[in-house]
Short mmCIF file of C-alpha atoms and ligand atoms in Angstrom, two decimals:
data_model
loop_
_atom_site.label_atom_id
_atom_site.label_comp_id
_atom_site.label_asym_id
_atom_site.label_seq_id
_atom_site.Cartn_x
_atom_site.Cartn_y
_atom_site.Cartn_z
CA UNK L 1 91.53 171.11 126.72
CA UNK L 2 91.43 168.89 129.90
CA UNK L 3 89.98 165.30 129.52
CA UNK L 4 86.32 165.43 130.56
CA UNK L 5 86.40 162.46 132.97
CA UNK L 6 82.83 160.20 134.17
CA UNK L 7 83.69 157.66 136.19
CA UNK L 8 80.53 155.95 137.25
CA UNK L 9 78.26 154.19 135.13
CA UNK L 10 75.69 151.55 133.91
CA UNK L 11 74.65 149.00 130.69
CA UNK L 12 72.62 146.46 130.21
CA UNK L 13 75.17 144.37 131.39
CA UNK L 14 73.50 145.78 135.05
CA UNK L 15 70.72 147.32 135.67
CA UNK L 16 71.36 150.73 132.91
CA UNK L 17 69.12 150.61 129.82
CA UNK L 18 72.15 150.69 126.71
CA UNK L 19 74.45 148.49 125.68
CA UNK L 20 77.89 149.15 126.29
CA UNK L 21 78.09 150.49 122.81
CA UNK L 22 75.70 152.62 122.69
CA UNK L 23 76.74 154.30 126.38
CA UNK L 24 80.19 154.44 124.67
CA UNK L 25 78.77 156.30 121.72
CA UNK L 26 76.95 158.37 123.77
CA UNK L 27 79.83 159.42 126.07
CA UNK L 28 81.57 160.21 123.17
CA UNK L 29 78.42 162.53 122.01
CA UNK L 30 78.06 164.10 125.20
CA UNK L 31 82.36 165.15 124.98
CA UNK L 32 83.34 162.49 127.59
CA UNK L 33 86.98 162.14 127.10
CA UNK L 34 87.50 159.32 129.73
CA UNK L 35 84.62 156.83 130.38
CA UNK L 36 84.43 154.06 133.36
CA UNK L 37 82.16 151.38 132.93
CA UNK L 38 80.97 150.04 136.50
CA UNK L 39 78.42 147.67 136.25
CA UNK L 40 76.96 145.89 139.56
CA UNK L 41 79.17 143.16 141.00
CA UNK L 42 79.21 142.53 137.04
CA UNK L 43 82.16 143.35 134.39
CA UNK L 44 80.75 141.19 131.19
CA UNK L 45 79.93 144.57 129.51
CA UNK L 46 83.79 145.42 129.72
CA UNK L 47 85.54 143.69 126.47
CA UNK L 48 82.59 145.52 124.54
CA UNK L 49 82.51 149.00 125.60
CA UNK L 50 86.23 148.78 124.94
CA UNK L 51 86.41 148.00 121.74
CA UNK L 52 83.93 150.93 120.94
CA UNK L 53 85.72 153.10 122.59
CA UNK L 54 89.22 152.11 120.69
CA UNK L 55 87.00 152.82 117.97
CA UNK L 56 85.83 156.25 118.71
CA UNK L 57 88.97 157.15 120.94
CA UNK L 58 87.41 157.50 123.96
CA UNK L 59 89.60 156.57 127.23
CA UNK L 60 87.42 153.40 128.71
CA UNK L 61 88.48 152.82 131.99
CA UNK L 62 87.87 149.49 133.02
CA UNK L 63 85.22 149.35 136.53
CA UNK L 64 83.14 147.83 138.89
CA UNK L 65 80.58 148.74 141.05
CA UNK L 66 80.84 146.22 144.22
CA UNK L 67 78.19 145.70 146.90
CA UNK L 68 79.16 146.11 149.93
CA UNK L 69 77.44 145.26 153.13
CA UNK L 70 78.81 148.00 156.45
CA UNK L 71 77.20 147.90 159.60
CA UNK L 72 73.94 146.31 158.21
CA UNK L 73 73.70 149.20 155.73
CA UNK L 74 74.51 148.27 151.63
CA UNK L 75 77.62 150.38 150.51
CA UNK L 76 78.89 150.59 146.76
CA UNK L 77 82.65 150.60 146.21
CA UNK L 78 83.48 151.69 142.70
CA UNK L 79 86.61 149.59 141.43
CA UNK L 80 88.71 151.46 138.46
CA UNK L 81 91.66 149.95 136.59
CA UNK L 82 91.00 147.11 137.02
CA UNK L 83 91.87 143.76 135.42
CA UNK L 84 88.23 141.83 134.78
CA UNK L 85 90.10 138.37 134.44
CA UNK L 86 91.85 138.65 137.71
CA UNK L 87 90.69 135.52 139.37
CA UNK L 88 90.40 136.86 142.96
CA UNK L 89 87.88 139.33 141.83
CA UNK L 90 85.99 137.33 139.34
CA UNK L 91 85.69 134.73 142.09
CA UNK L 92 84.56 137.58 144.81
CA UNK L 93 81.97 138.66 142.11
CA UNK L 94 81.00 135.29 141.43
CA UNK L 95 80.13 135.18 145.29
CA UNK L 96 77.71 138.14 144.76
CA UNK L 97 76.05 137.30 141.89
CA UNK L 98 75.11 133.79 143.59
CA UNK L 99 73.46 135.88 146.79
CA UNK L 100 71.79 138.11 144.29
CA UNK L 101 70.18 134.63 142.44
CA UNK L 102 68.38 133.92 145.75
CA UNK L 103 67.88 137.24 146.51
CA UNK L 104 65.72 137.98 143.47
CA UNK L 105 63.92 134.38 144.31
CA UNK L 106 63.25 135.58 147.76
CA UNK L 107 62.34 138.88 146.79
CA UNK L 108 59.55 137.35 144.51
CA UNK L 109 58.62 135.13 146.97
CA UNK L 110 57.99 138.23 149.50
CA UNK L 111 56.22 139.90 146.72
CA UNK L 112 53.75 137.18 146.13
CA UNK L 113 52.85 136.78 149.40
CA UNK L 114 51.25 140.52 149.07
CA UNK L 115 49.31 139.17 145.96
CA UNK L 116 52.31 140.08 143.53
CA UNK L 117 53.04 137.70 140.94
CA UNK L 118 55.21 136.80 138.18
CA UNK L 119 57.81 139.10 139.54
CA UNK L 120 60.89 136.67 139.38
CA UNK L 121 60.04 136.18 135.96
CA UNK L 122 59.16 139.62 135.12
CA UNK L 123 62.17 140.86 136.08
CA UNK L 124 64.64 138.29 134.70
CA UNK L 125 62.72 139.14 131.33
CA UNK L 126 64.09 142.65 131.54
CA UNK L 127 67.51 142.06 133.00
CA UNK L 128 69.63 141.08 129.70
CA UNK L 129 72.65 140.37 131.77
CA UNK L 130 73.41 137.85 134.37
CA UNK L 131 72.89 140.78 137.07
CA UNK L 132 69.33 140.85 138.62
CA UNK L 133 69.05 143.88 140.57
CA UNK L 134 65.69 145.46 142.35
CA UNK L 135 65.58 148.20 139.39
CA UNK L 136 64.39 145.16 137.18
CA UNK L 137 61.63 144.52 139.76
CA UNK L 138 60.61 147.98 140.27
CA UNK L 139 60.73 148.05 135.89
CA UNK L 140 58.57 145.20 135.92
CA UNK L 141 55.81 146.90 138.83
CA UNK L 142 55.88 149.82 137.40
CA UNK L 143 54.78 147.75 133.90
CA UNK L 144 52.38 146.26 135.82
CA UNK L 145 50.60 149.11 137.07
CA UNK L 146 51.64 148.64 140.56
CA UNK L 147 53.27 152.41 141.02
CA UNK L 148 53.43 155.46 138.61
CA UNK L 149 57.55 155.06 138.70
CA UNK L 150 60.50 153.38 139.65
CA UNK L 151 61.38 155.32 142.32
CA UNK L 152 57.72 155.15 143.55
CA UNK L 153 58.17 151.56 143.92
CA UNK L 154 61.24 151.56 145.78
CA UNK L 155 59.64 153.15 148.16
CA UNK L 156 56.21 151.32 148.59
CA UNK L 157 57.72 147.88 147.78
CA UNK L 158 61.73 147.69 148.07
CA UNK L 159 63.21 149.51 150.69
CA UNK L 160 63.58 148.47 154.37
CA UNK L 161 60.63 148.02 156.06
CA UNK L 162 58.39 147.41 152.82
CA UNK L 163 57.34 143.92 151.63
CA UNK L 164 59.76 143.16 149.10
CA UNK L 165 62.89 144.15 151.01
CA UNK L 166 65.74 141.78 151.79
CA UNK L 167 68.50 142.46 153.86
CA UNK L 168 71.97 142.29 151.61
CA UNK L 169 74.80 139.97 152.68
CA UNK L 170 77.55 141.70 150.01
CA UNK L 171 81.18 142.18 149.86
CA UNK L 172 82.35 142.95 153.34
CA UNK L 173 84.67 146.67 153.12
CA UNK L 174 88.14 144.86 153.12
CA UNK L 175 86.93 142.34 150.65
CA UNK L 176 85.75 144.75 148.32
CA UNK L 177 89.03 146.51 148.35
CA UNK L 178 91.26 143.70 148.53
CA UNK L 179 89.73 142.25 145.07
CA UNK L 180 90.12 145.52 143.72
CA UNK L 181 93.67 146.66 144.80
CA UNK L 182 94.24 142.54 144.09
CA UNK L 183 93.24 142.82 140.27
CA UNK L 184 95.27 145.78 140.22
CA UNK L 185 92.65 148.49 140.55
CA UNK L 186 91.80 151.61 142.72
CA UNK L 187 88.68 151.22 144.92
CA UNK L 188 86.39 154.75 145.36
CA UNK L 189 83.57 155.30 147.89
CA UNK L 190 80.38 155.80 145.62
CA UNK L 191 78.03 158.23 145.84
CA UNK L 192 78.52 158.88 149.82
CA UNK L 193 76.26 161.27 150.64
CA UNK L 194 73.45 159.23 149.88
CA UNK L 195 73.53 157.06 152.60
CA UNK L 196 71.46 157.12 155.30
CA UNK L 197 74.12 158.14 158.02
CA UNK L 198 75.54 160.66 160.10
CA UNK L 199 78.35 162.84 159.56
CA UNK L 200 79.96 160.89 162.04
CA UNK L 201 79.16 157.72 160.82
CA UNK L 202 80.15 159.06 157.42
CA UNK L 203 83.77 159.86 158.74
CA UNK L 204 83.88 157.16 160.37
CA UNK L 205 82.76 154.89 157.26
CA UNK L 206 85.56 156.41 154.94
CA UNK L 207 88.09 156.17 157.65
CA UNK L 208 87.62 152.19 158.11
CA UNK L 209 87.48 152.70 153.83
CA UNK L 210 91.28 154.02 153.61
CA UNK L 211 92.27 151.82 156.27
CA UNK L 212 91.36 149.05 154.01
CA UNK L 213 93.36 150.40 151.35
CA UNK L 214 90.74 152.77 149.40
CA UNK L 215 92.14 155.46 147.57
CA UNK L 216 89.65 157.52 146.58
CA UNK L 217 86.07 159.23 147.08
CA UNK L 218 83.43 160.39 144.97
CA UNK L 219 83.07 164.22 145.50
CA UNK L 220 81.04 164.97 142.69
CA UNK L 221 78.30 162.66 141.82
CA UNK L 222 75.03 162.35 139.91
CA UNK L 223 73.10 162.48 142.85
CA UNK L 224 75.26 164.67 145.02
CA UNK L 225 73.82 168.19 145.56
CA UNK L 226 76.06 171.18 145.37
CA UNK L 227 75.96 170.88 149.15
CA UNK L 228 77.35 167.11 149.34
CA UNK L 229 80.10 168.41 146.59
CA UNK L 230 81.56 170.78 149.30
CA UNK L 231 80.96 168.24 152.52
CA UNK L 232 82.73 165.50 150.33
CA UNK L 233 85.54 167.91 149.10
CA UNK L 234 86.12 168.29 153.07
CA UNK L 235 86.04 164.88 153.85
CA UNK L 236 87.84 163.91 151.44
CA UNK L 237 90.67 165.96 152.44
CA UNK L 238 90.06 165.75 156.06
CA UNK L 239 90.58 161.24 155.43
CA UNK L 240 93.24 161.90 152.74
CA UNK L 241 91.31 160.33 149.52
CA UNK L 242 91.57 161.19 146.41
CA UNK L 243 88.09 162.99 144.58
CA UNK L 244 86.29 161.26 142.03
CA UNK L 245 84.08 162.77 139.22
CA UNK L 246 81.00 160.35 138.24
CA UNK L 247 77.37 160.37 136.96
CA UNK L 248 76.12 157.13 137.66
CA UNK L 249 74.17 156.88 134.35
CA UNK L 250 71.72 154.79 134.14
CA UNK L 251 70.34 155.40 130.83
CA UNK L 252 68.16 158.06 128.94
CA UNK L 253 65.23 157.44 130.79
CA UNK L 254 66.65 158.62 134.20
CA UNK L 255 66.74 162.38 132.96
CA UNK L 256 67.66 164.26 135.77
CA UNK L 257 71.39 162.65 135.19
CA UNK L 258 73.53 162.62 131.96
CA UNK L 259 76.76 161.57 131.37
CA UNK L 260 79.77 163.75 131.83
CA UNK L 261 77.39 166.88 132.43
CA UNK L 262 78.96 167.38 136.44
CA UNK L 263 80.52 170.02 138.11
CA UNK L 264 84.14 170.24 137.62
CA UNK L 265 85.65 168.99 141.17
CA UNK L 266 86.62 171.55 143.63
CA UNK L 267 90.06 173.54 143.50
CA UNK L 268 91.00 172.20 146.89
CA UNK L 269 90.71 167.98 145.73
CA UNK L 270 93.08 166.09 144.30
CA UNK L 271 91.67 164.15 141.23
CA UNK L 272 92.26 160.50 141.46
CA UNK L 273 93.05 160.56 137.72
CA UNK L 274 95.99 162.53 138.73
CA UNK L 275 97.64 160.25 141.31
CA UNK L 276 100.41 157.73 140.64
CA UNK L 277 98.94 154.68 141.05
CA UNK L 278 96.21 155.78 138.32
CA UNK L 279 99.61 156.74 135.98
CA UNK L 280 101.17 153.69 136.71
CA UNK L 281 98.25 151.48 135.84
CA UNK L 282 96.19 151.05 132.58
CA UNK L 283 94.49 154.20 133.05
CA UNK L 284 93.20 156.18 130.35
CA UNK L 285 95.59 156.75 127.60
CA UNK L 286 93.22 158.20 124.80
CA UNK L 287 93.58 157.35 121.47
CA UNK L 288 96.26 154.84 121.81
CA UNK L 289 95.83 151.01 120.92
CA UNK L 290 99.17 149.94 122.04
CA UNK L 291 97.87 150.06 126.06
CA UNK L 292 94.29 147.86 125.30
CA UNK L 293 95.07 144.67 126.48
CA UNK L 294 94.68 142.11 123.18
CA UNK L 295 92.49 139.17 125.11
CA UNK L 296 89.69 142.45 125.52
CA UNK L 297 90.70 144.07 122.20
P1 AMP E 301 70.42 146.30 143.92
O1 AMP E 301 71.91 146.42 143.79
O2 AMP E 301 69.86 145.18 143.11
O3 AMP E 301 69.96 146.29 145.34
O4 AMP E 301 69.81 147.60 143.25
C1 AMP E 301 70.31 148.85 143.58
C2 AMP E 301 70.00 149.82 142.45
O5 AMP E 301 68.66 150.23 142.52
C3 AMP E 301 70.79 151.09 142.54
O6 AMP E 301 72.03 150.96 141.88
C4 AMP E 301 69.92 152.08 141.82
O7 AMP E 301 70.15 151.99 140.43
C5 AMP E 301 68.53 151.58 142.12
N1 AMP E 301 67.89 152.31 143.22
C6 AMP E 301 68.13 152.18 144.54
N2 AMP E 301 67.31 152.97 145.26
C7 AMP E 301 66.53 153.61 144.36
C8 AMP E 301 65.47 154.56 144.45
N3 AMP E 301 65.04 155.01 145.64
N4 AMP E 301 64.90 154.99 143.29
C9 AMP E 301 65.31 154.55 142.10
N5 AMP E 301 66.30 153.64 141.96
C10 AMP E 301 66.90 153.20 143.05
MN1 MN E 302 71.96 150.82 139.68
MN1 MN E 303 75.56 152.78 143.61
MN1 MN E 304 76.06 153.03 140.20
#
């Protein structure tokens, strides 16, 4: 039977709700064959969900999920293969997670201002990682009675426009790839039909994307409707990336999405787990100890 692949998702590490164990053991549960762990501008969940999933035999693939800012719009670029301790990347990451420490001040200072407080520490109460990201804040209104759900809050409190809403200065495009494709890695254009552009804009997004040396695009995706799964099969032939396969799991709580339950990709893409730089690299190798690196083993 062919490796069920999910290559797009979240711990505690970020802003998901289980450890890396338990989304390893849940994978596993739910028949994932091939797992990547792609935390947010994060990758301290990595040497764990590894050794679970030499443990269960489960392919980990080693990710990232990087903030990117493009034409004044936030972009995620999903990093796979790729080596956590390279010191390009760490030191790119390091550069986001600083922005995102004053961004979570200055999105609690914006917050008070409309009467809101204890946000900053609200949030950093639920965040177990070093990532702070708005789905802490939105955790922490909707715990405070300010909105009926996360996604309710987003929209009154987080998004541009609303009160709590500050513009990103991420990864630029070429950065984003270049620490990737530096630490040995292949960089994939997450989830992107849910950005706010226009086909155009779109094509001309994932052009500037391969230019830069991405590889590969997610076709099907958590939040990609069976519509976006045929306009990003096309794209992605019509640029010449690779398709990606990914849930974007967030945790239990987030039901409409679980992991590895997608649609199979489209006859007419080309999997990304099939092209040579993903055999040449670490990729998955299931049930093998002799490819886990020993520092993460
Ligand atoms: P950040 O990287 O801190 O800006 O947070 C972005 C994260 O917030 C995304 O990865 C999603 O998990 C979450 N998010 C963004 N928009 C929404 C929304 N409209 N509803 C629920 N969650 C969202
Ligand atoms: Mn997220
Ligand atoms: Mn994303
Ligand atoms: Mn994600």
């Amino acid at each position: 039977m062919a490796l069920e692949y999910d290559l797009h998702s979240h711990s505690r590490a970020s802003d998901g709700t289980l450890t890396p164990t338990e989304l390893v053991r849940r994978a596993h549960a739910q028949g994932v064959g091939a797992l990547a762990l792609t935390d947010h501008d994060v990758t301290d969940g990595l040497a764990e969900a590894r050794r679970e999933a030499q443990t269960l035999g489960l392919a980990l693939v080693p990710g990232v999920e990087v903030s990117v800012t493009w034409a004044h719009q936030t972009v995620h670029i999903v990093g796979l293969n790729i080596d956590p301790d390279e010191p390009a990347l760490a030191a790119g990451l390091g550069r986001l997670q600083e922005f995102r420490q004053w961004r979570c001040e200055e999105i609690a200072r914006r917050l008070e201002k409309r009467g809101v407080t204890g946000a900053l520490e609200g949030a950093r109460a639920l965040a177990s990682g070093r990532v702070v990201s708005r789905t802490h804040f939105a955790r922490f209104l909707v715990e405070a009675g300010r909105a009926d759900s996360v996604r309710d809050v987003f929209k009154r409190y987080l998004v541009q426009g609303k009160p709590g809403h500050v513009p990103g200065q991420w990864a630029s495009l070429e950065e984003a790839v270049d620490w990737i494709r530096g630490a040995g890695g292949q960089a994939v254009l997450a989830h992107p039909a849910r950005y706010r552009l226009t086909a155009t804009r779109r094509r001309k997004l994932a052009a500037e994307f391969r230019e830069c040396g991405g590889e590969g695009i997610e076709v099907v995706s958590g939040s990609h409707s069976r519509d976006d799964v045929a306009n990003m099969a096309e794209l992605a032939r019509r640029i010449g990336l690779y398709a990606s396969r990914g849930s974007d799991y967030h945790g239990p709580e987030n039901p409409y999405i679980e992991l590895g339950r997608l649609a199979p990709l489209p006859e007419s893409c080309e999997a990304i787990w099939e092209s040579p730089r993903w055999a040449a690299g670490a990729g998955p190798v299931p049930n093998s100890a002799a490819d886990l690196t020993p520092g993460l083993a």
